[in-house]
Structures are given as C-alpha cells and as structure tokens.
Coordinates of N, CA, C and O in Angstrom, one line a residue:
X806 N 40.6 40.3 7.9 CA 41.6 40.4 6.9 C 41.5 41.8 6.3 O 40.5 42.4 6.3
X807 N 42.7 42.3 5.9 CA 42.7 43.6 5.3 C 42.2 43.5 3.8 O 42.3 42.4 3.2
X808 N 41.6 44.5 3.4 CA 41.1 44.5 2.0 C 42.2 44.5 1.0 O 43.3 45.1 1.2
X809 N 42.0 43.7 0.0 CA 43.1 43.6 -1.1 C 43.0 44.8 -2.0 O 41.9 45.3 -2.3
X810 N 44.1 45.4 -2.4 CA 44.1 46.4 -3.4 C 44.2 45.8 -4.8 O 44.4 44.6 -4.9
X811 N 44.1 46.6 -5.8 CA 44.1 46.1 -7.2 C 45.4 45.5 -7.6 O 45.4 44.7 -8.6
X812 N 46.5 45.7 -6.9 CA 47.7 45.2 -7.3 C 48.0 43.9 -6.6 O 49.1 43.3 -6.8
X813 N 47.1 43.4 -5.8 CA 47.3 42.2 -5.0 C 46.7 41.0 -5.7 O 45.5 41.0 -6.1
X814 N 47.5 40.0 -5.9 CA 47.0 38.8 -6.6 C 46.7 37.6 -5.6 O 46.9 36.5 -5.9
X815 N 46.2 37.9 -4.4 CA 45.9 36.9 -3.5 C 44.6 37.2 -2.8 O 44.3 38.4 -2.6
X816 N 43.9 36.1 -2.4 CA 42.6 36.3 -1.7 C 42.4 35.1 -0.8 O 42.9 34.0 -1.1
X817 N 41.6 35.3 0.2 CA 41.2 34.2 1.1 C 39.8 33.8 0.9 O 38.9 34.6 0.6
X818 N 39.5 32.5 0.9 CA 38.2 32.0 0.8 C 37.8 31.6 -0.6 O 38.3 32.1 -1.6
X819 N 37.0 30.5 -0.7 CA 36.5 30.1 -1.9 C 35.6 31.2 -2.5 O 35.0 31.9 -1.8
X820 N 35.5 31.2 -3.9 CA 34.7 32.3 -4.5 C 33.2 32.2 -4.2 O 32.5 33.2 -4.3
X821 N 32.7 31.0 -3.8 CA 31.3 30.9 -3.4 C 31.1 30.1 -2.2 O 32.1 29.4 -1.7
X822 N 30.0 30.1 -1.6 CA 29.8 29.4 -0.3 C 29.9 27.9 -0.5 O 29.5 27.4 -1.6
X823 N 30.4 27.1 0.4 CA 31.0 27.6 1.7 C 32.4 28.3 1.4 O 33.2 27.7 0.6
X824 N 32.6 29.4 2.0 CA 33.9 30.1 1.7 C 35.1 29.5 2.4 O 36.2 29.5 1.8
X825 N 34.9 28.8 3.5 CA 36.0 28.0 4.1 C 35.9 26.6 3.6 O 34.9 26.1 3.1
X826 N 37.1 25.9 3.6 CA 37.2 24.5 3.2 C 36.7 23.6 4.3 O 37.1 23.7 5.5
X827 N 35.7 22.7 4.0 CA 35.1 21.9 5.0 C 35.5 20.4 4.9 O 35.2 19.7 5.8
X828 N 36.1 20.0 3.8 CA 36.4 18.6 3.6 C 37.9 18.3 3.8 O 38.2 17.3 4.4
X829 N 38.8 19.2 3.4 CA 40.2 18.9 3.5 C 40.7 19.8 4.7 O 40.9 21.0 4.5
X830 N 40.8 19.2 5.9 CA 41.2 20.0 7.1 C 42.3 19.2 7.8 O 42.4 18.0 7.7
X831 N 43.2 19.9 8.4 CA 44.2 19.3 9.2 C 43.6 18.9 10.6 O 43.9 17.8 11.1
X832 N 43.0 19.8 11.2 CA 42.3 19.5 12.5 C 41.1 20.5 12.6 O 41.0 21.5 11.9
X833 N 40.2 20.1 13.4 CA 39.0 21.0 13.6 C 38.0 20.7 12.4 O 38.0 19.6 11.9
X834 N 37.2 21.7 12.1 CA 36.1 21.5 11.2 C 36.3 22.2 9.9 O 35.5 22.1 8.9
X835 N 37.3 23.1 9.7 CA 37.5 23.8 8.5 C 39.0 24.3 8.4 O 39.7 24.4 9.4
X836 N 39.4 24.5 7.1 CA 40.7 25.1 6.9 C 40.4 26.4 6.0 O 39.3 26.6 5.5
X837 N 41.5 27.1 5.8 CA 41.3 28.4 5.1 C 42.0 28.3 3.7 O 43.2 28.1 3.5
X838 N 41.2 28.5 2.6 CA 41.7 28.5 1.3 C 42.4 29.8 1.0 O 41.9 30.9 1.4
X839 N 43.6 29.7 0.5 CA 44.4 30.9 0.1 C 44.8 30.8 -1.3 O 45.5 29.9 -1.7
X840 N 44.3 31.7 -2.1 CA 44.6 31.7 -3.6 C 45.6 32.7 -3.9 O 45.7 33.8 -3.3
X841 N 46.5 32.4 -4.9 CA 47.5 33.4 -5.3 C 47.6 33.3 -6.8 O 47.4 32.3 -7.5
X842 N 47.8 34.5 -7.4 CA 48.0 34.6 -8.9 C 49.0 35.8 -9.2 O 48.6 36.9 -9.0
X843 N 50.1 35.4 -9.6 CA 51.2 36.4 -9.9 C 51.4 36.6 -11.4 O 52.5 37.0 -11.8
X844 N 50.4 36.3 -12.2 CA 50.5 36.4 -13.6 C 50.4 37.9 -14.0 O 50.9 38.3 -15.1
X845 N 49.9 38.8 -13.2 CA 49.8 40.2 -13.5 C 50.3 41.1 -12.4 O 51.1 42.0 -12.5
X846 N 49.7 40.8 -11.2 CA 50.0 41.8 -10.1 C 51.4 41.8 -9.6 O 52.2 40.9 -9.8
X847 N 51.7 42.8 -8.8 CA 53.1 43.0 -8.3 C 53.4 42.1 -7.1 O 54.5 41.7 -6.9
X848 N 52.3 41.7 -6.4 CA 52.5 40.8 -5.3 C 51.3 40.0 -5.0 O 50.2 40.4 -5.5
X849 N 51.4 39.0 -4.1 CA 50.2 38.3 -3.7 C 50.4 38.0 -2.2 O 51.3 37.3 -1.8
X850 N 49.5 38.6 -1.4 CA 49.6 38.4 0.1 C 48.3 38.7 0.7 O 47.5 39.4 0.2
X851 N 48.1 38.0 1.9 CA 47.0 38.4 2.7 C 47.5 38.7 4.1 O 48.5 38.1 4.5
X852 N 46.9 39.7 4.7 CA 47.4 40.2 6.0 C 46.3 40.3 6.9 O 45.1 40.5 6.6
X853 N 46.6 40.2 8.2 CA 45.7 40.4 9.3 C 46.4 41.3 10.3 O 47.5 41.1 10.6
X854 N 45.6 42.2 10.9 CA 46.1 43.0 12.0 C 46.2 42.1 13.2 O 45.2 41.4 13.5
X855 N 47.3 42.2 14.0 CA 47.4 41.3 15.1 C 46.4 41.6 16.2 O 46.1 40.7 17.0
X856 N 45.8 42.7 16.2 CA 44.7 42.9 17.2 C 43.6 42.0 17.0 O 42.8 41.7 17.9
X857 N 43.4 41.4 15.8 CA 42.4 40.4 15.5 C 42.8 39.0 15.8 O 42.0 38.1 15.6
X858 N 44.0 38.8 16.3 CA 44.4 37.4 16.6 C 44.3 37.2 18.1 O 44.4 38.1 18.9
X859 N 44.1 35.9 18.5 CA 43.9 35.6 19.9 C 45.1 36.1 20.8 O 44.9 36.5 21.9
X860 N 46.3 36.0 20.2 CA 47.5 36.4 21.0 C 47.7 37.9 21.1 O 48.3 38.4 22.0
X861 N 47.1 38.6 20.2 CA 47.2 40.1 20.1 C 48.6 40.5 19.6 O 49.2 39.8 18.8
X862 N 49.1 41.6 20.1 CA 50.4 42.2 19.5 C 51.6 41.6 20.2 O 52.7 41.6 19.6
X863 N 51.5 41.2 21.5 CA 52.7 40.7 22.2 C 52.9 39.2 22.0 O 52.4 38.4 22.8
X864 N 53.8 38.9 21.1 CA 54.1 37.5 20.8 C 55.1 36.9 21.8 O 55.5 35.7 21.7
X865 N 55.6 37.7 22.7 CA 56.6 37.2 23.7 C 55.9 36.8 25.0 O 56.5 36.2 25.9
X866 N 54.6 37.1 25.1 CA 53.8 36.9 26.3 C 53.9 35.5 26.9 O 54.0 35.3 28.1
X867 N 54.0 34.5 26.0 CA 54.0 33.1 26.5 C 55.4 32.4 26.3 O 55.5 31.2 26.3
X868 N 56.4 33.2 26.0 CA 57.7 32.7 25.8 C 57.8 31.8 24.6 O 58.6 30.8 24.6
X869 N 57.0 32.1 23.6 CA 57.0 31.2 22.4 C 58.3 31.4 21.6 O 58.9 32.5 21.6
X870 N 58.8 30.3 21.0 CA 60.0 30.4 20.2 C 59.7 30.0 18.7 O 60.6 30.2 17.9
X871 N 58.6 29.4 18.4 CA 58.3 29.0 17.1 C 56.9 29.4 16.7 O 55.9 29.3 17.5
X872 N 56.7 29.7 15.4 CA 55.4 29.9 14.7 C 55.3 28.7 13.8 O 56.2 28.4 13.0
X873 N 54.2 28.0 14.0 CA 54.0 26.8 13.2 C 52.6 26.9 12.4 O 51.7 27.4 12.9
X874 N 52.7 26.6 11.1 CA 51.4 26.5 10.4 C 51.5 25.3 9.5 O 52.6 24.7 9.2
X875 N 50.3 24.8 9.1 CA 50.2 23.7 8.2 C 49.6 24.2 6.9 O 48.7 25.0 6.9
X876 N 50.1 23.7 5.8 CA 49.6 24.0 4.5 C 49.4 22.8 3.6 O 50.1 21.8 3.8
X877 N 48.4 22.8 2.8 CA 48.1 21.7 1.9 C 48.1 22.2 0.5 O 47.3 23.1 0.1
X878 N 48.9 21.6 -0.4 CA 49.0 22.1 -1.8 C 48.0 21.5 -2.7 O 47.1 20.8 -2.3
X879 N 48.3 21.7 -4.0 CA 47.4 21.3 -5.0 C 48.2 20.9 -6.2 O 49.1 21.7 -6.6
X880 N 48.0 19.7 -6.8 CA 48.8 19.3 -7.9 C 48.8 20.2 -9.1 O 49.7 20.2 -10.0
X881 N 47.8 21.0 -9.3 CA 47.6 21.9 -10.4 C 48.3 23.3 -10.2 O 48.3 24.1 -11.1
X882 N 48.9 23.5 -9.0 CA 49.5 24.8 -8.7 C 50.8 25.0 -9.5 O 51.5 24.0 -9.9
X883 N 51.0 26.2 -9.9 CA 52.3 26.6 -10.4 C 53.0 27.3 -9.2 O 52.5 28.3 -8.7
X884 N 54.0 26.6 -8.6 CA 54.5 27.1 -7.3 C 55.1 28.5 -7.3 O 55.5 29.0 -8.3
X885 N 55.1 29.1 -6.1 CA 55.7 30.4 -5.9 C 56.6 30.3 -4.6 O 56.5 29.3 -3.9
X886 N 57.3 31.3 -4.4 CA 58.1 31.4 -3.1 C 57.1 31.9 -2.0 O 56.6 33.0 -2.1
X887 N 56.8 31.1 -1.1 CA 55.9 31.4 0.0 C 56.7 32.0 1.2 O 57.8 31.6 1.4
X888 N 56.1 32.9 1.8 CA 56.7 33.5 3.0 C 55.7 33.9 4.1 O 54.5 34.0 3.8
X889 N 56.2 34.1 5.3 CA 55.4 34.7 6.4 C 56.1 36.0 6.7 O 57.4 36.1 6.8
X890 N 55.3 37.0 7.0 CA 55.9 38.3 7.3 C 55.2 38.8 8.6 O 54.0 38.8 8.8
X891 N 56.1 39.2 9.6 CA 55.6 39.8 10.8 C 56.1 41.3 10.7 O 57.3 41.5 10.5
X892 N 55.2 42.2 10.8 CA 55.5 43.6 10.6 C 56.1 43.7 9.2 O 55.6 43.3 8.2
X893 N 57.4 44.2 9.2 CA 58.1 44.3 7.9 C 59.2 43.3 7.7 O 60.0 43.4 6.8
X894 N 59.2 42.2 8.5 CA 60.3 41.2 8.5 C 59.7 39.9 7.9 O 58.8 39.3 8.4
X895 N 60.4 39.5 6.8 CA 59.9 38.3 6.0 C 60.8 37.1 6.2 O 62.0 37.2 6.2
X896 N 60.2 35.9 6.3 CA 60.9 34.7 6.4 C 60.3 33.8 5.3 O 59.1 33.5 5.3
X897 N 61.1 33.3 4.4 CA 60.7 32.4 3.3 C 60.6 31.0 3.8 O 61.3 30.5 4.6
X898 N 59.7 30.3 3.1 CA 59.5 28.8 3.4 C 60.8 28.1 3.1 O 61.4 28.4 2.0
X899 N 61.3 27.3 4.0 CA 62.6 26.7 3.8 C 62.6 25.4 3.0 O 63.7 24.9 2.7
X900 N 61.4 24.9 2.7 CA 61.3 23.7 1.9 C 61.4 24.1 0.4 O 61.7 25.2 0.0
X901 N 61.0 23.1 -0.4 CA 61.1 23.3 -1.8 C 59.8 24.0 -2.3 O 58.7 23.6 -1.8
X902 N 59.9 24.9 -3.3 CA 58.7 25.5 -3.8 C 57.7 24.5 -4.4 O 56.5 24.7 -4.2
X903 N 58.2 23.4 -4.9 CA 57.2 22.4 -5.5 C 56.4 21.7 -4.4 O 55.5 21.0 -4.7
X904 N 56.7 22.0 -3.1 CA 55.8 21.5 -2.0 C 54.4 22.0 -2.2 O 53.5 21.4 -1.7
X905 N 54.3 23.2 -2.8 CA 52.9 23.8 -3.0 C 52.1 23.0 -4.0 O 50.9 23.2 -4.1
X906 N 52.7 22.0 -4.6 CA 52.0 21.1 -5.6 C 51.6 19.8 -4.9 O 50.8 19.0 -5.5
X907 N 52.0 19.6 -3.6 CA 51.7 18.3 -3.0 C 50.3 18.4 -2.3 O 50.1 19.2 -1.5
X908 N 49.5 17.4 -2.6 CA 48.2 17.3 -2.0 C 48.2 16.5 -0.7 O 47.7 15.4 -0.6
X909 N 48.9 17.1 0.2 CA 49.0 16.6 1.6 C 49.4 17.7 2.5 O 49.8 18.8 2.1
X910 N 49.1 17.5 3.8 CA 49.4 18.5 4.8 C 50.9 18.5 5.1 O 51.5 17.5 5.3
X911 N 51.5 19.7 5.1 CA 52.9 19.9 5.3 C 53.1 20.9 6.5 O 52.5 22.0 6.4
X912 N 53.9 20.5 7.5 CA 54.1 21.4 8.6 C 55.3 22.3 8.3 O 56.3 21.9 7.9
X913 N 55.1 23.6 8.6 CA 56.1 24.6 8.5 C 56.4 25.3 9.8 O 55.6 26.0 10.4
X914 N 57.6 25.0 10.4 CA 58.0 25.5 11.7 C 59.0 26.7 11.4 O 60.0 26.5 10.7
X915 N 58.7 27.8 12.0 CA 59.5 29.0 11.8 C 60.0 29.5 13.2 O 59.2 29.8 14.0
X916 N 61.3 29.6 13.3 CA 61.9 30.1 14.5 C 61.6 31.6 14.6 O 61.9 32.3 13.7
X917 N 61.0 32.0 15.7 CA 60.6 33.5 15.8 C 61.8 34.4 15.8 O 61.8 35.5 15.3
X918 N 63.0 33.8 16.2 CA 64.2 34.6 16.2 C 64.7 35.0 14.8 O 65.5 35.9 14.6
X919 N 64.1 34.3 13.7 CA 64.5 34.7 12.3 C 63.8 36.0 11.9 O 64.2 36.5 10.9
X920 N 62.8 36.4 12.6 CA 62.1 37.7 12.2 C 62.9 38.8 12.9 O 63.1 38.8 14.1
X921 N 63.3 39.8 12.1 CA 64.0 40.9 12.5 C 63.0 42.0 12.9 O 62.8 43.0 12.1
X922 N 62.2 41.8 14.0 CA 61.2 42.7 14.4 C 61.0 42.6 15.9 O 61.4 41.6 16.5
X923 N 60.3 43.6 16.4 CA 60.0 43.5 17.9 C 58.8 42.6 18.1 O 57.7 43.0 17.8
X924 N 59.1 41.5 18.6 CA 58.0 40.5 18.8 C 57.0 40.8 19.9 O 56.0 40.2 20.1
X925 N 57.4 41.8 20.7 CA 56.4 42.3 21.7 C 55.4 43.3 21.1 O 54.6 43.8 21.8
X926 N 55.6 43.7 19.9 CA 54.8 44.7 19.2 C 54.5 44.3 17.7 O 54.9 45.0 16.8
X927 N 53.9 43.1 17.5 CA 53.6 42.6 16.2 C 52.3 43.3 15.8 O 51.2 43.0 16.4
X928 N 52.3 44.1 14.8 CA 51.1 44.8 14.3 C 50.4 44.1 13.1 O 49.3 44.2 12.9
X929 N 51.2 43.3 12.4 CA 50.7 42.7 11.2 C 51.3 41.3 11.0 O 52.5 41.1 11.1
X930 N 50.4 40.4 10.6 CA 50.8 39.0 10.3 C 50.4 38.8 8.8 O 49.2 39.1 8.5
X931 N 51.3 38.3 8.0 CA 51.0 38.2 6.6 C 51.5 36.8 6.0 O 52.6 36.4 6.4
X932 N 50.8 36.2 5.1 CA 51.3 35.1 4.4 C 51.2 35.6 2.9 O 50.2 36.1 2.4
X933 N 52.4 35.4 2.2 CA 52.5 35.9 0.9 C 53.2 35.0 -0.1 O 53.8 34.0 0.3
X934 N 53.3 35.4 -1.3 CA 53.9 34.6 -2.4 C 54.6 35.6 -3.3 O 54.2 36.7 -3.6
X935 N 55.8 35.1 -3.8 CA 56.5 35.9 -4.8 C 56.9 34.9 -6.0 O 57.0 33.7 -5.7
X936 N 57.1 35.5 -7.1 CA 57.6 34.7 -8.3 C 59.0 34.2 -8.0 O 59.7 34.8 -7.2
X937 N 59.4 33.1 -8.6 CA 60.7 32.7 -8.5 C 61.3 32.5 -9.9 O 60.5 32.6 -10.9
X938 N 62.6 32.4 -10.0 CA 63.2 32.2 -11.4 C 62.7 30.9 -12.0 O 62.5 30.9 -13.2
X939 N 62.5 29.9 -11.2 CA 62.1 28.6 -11.8 C 60.6 28.6 -12.2 O 60.2 27.9 -13.2
X940 N 59.8 29.4 -11.5 CA 58.3 29.4 -11.8 C 57.8 30.8 -11.9 O 57.2 31.4 -11.0
X941 N 58.0 31.4 -13.1 CA 57.4 32.7 -13.3 C 55.9 32.6 -13.5 O 55.3 31.5 -13.8
X942 N 55.1 33.7 -13.3 CA 53.7 33.7 -13.5 C 53.0 32.6 -12.7 O 52.1 31.9 -13.3
X943 N 53.3 32.5 -11.5 CA 52.8 31.4 -10.7 C 51.3 31.7 -10.2 O 50.9 32.9 -10.1
X944 N 50.6 30.7 -10.1 CA 49.2 30.8 -9.5 C 48.8 29.5 -8.9 O 49.4 28.4 -9.2
X945 N 47.9 29.5 -8.0 CA 47.4 28.3 -7.4 C 46.6 28.6 -6.2 O 46.2 29.7 -5.9
X946 N 46.4 27.5 -5.4 CA 45.6 27.6 -4.2 C 46.1 26.6 -3.2 O 46.4 25.5 -3.5
X947 N 46.3 27.1 -1.9 CA 46.7 26.2 -0.9 C 45.7 26.3 0.2 O 44.9 27.3 0.2
X948 N 45.7 25.4 1.1 CA 44.9 25.5 2.3 C 45.8 25.7 3.5 O 46.9 25.1 3.6
X949 N 45.3 26.5 4.4 CA 46.1 26.8 5.7 C 45.3 26.4 6.9 O 44.1 26.6 6.9
X950 N 46.0 25.8 7.8 CA 45.3 25.3 9.1 C 46.3 25.4 10.2 O 47.5 25.3 10.0
X951 N 45.8 25.4 11.4 CA 46.5 25.3 12.7 C 47.7 26.2 12.7 O 48.9 25.7 12.9
X952 N 47.5 27.5 12.7 CA 48.6 28.4 12.9 C 48.7 28.6 14.4 O 47.8 29.0 15.1
X953 N 49.9 28.3 14.9 CA 50.1 28.2 16.4 C 51.5 28.8 16.7 O 52.4 28.7 15.9
X954 N 51.6 29.2 18.0 CA 52.9 29.6 18.6 C 53.2 28.5 19.6 O 52.4 28.1 20.4
X955 N 54.5 28.1 19.6 CA 55.0 27.1 20.6 C 56.3 27.5 21.2 O 57.1 28.2 20.6
X956 N 56.5 27.0 22.4 CA 57.8 27.2 23.1 C 58.9 26.3 22.5 O 60.0 26.7 22.3
X957 N 58.5 25.1 22.2 CA 59.4 24.1 21.5 C 58.6 23.3 20.6 O 57.4 23.2 20.7
X958 N 59.3 22.6 19.7 CA 58.6 21.8 18.7 C 59.3 20.4 18.8 O 60.4 20.2 19.2
X959 N 58.5 19.4 18.4 CA 58.9 18.0 18.5 C 59.4 17.5 17.1 O 58.9 17.9 16.1

C-alpha cells in the first residue's frame, strides 16, 4: 500500500495486532479492514500500485469484463460515497450509501468498461470515500474481501 499523507483520512488494518480481520471474512482466513474519516481531511482513500497485484498492470490479459469486490459494513458507520479508481478514472458504488451501515457481506460488481482508462496499463488501484450531501463528516470502517476480475458474472 502507498503511504498515507497527512490529508488522507483513510487507512488499512486494525490499529493493533492482529492487523487483518480474522473473524468476519467472506472467504479464506482473513479480510481487510478499511477505515475512513472525512471529518477533517480532504479525502479518504487507499491505493496500491498494480505491480503489487497478482494480475499486474495488464487487466485485459484474461479478457475480464468485471471487477468484483465484497464489502461488509458496520451499523455505527456514518456512510460516505464509496468508489473504486483505476489510474485516474473513478466509478462510484451504484448501491445506496447506507449499505456501508449493513453488517453483512455485499457484492459490488463493476463493469470494467465504465473506467475511462487504458486497462492494458493500470498503474494504480484505489478504494476511496467522499462526503455526500446526505452524510457530511462521514467516518467508519468496512471490511474488504475477494477482489477479483471475471469475464462474466452470475
């Protein structure tokens, strides 16, 4: 993960060990806690360079059409507008912001064609949050699991 600057209101991992979530998982043995706090900073996002991802930079390699991720909300969250960004192209979560308050796993399927970027040269993958008119000064924590690329979805 890229280091957060002082204007970033988001971070990955629990504040103390274990840093990954071991009890609430969608599949496998752990999920990733993602915290956001927009009460002061200009933005809240976490980014990873695509060189650090198993697929690398070329997201067209396997003829994938969808990016899928699962998130698990928390009833104490003050929801925000969640988005995924590839390079400089942002796609907002198409569900309701209050889904971030739901303590259950929610699948988010994103058509890769919605990203206005060269999918054969993805340099950065980002999950972020923005304030909304309905929920100013948002903060909370979600869990992320099973980020995958698919040719088709069921």
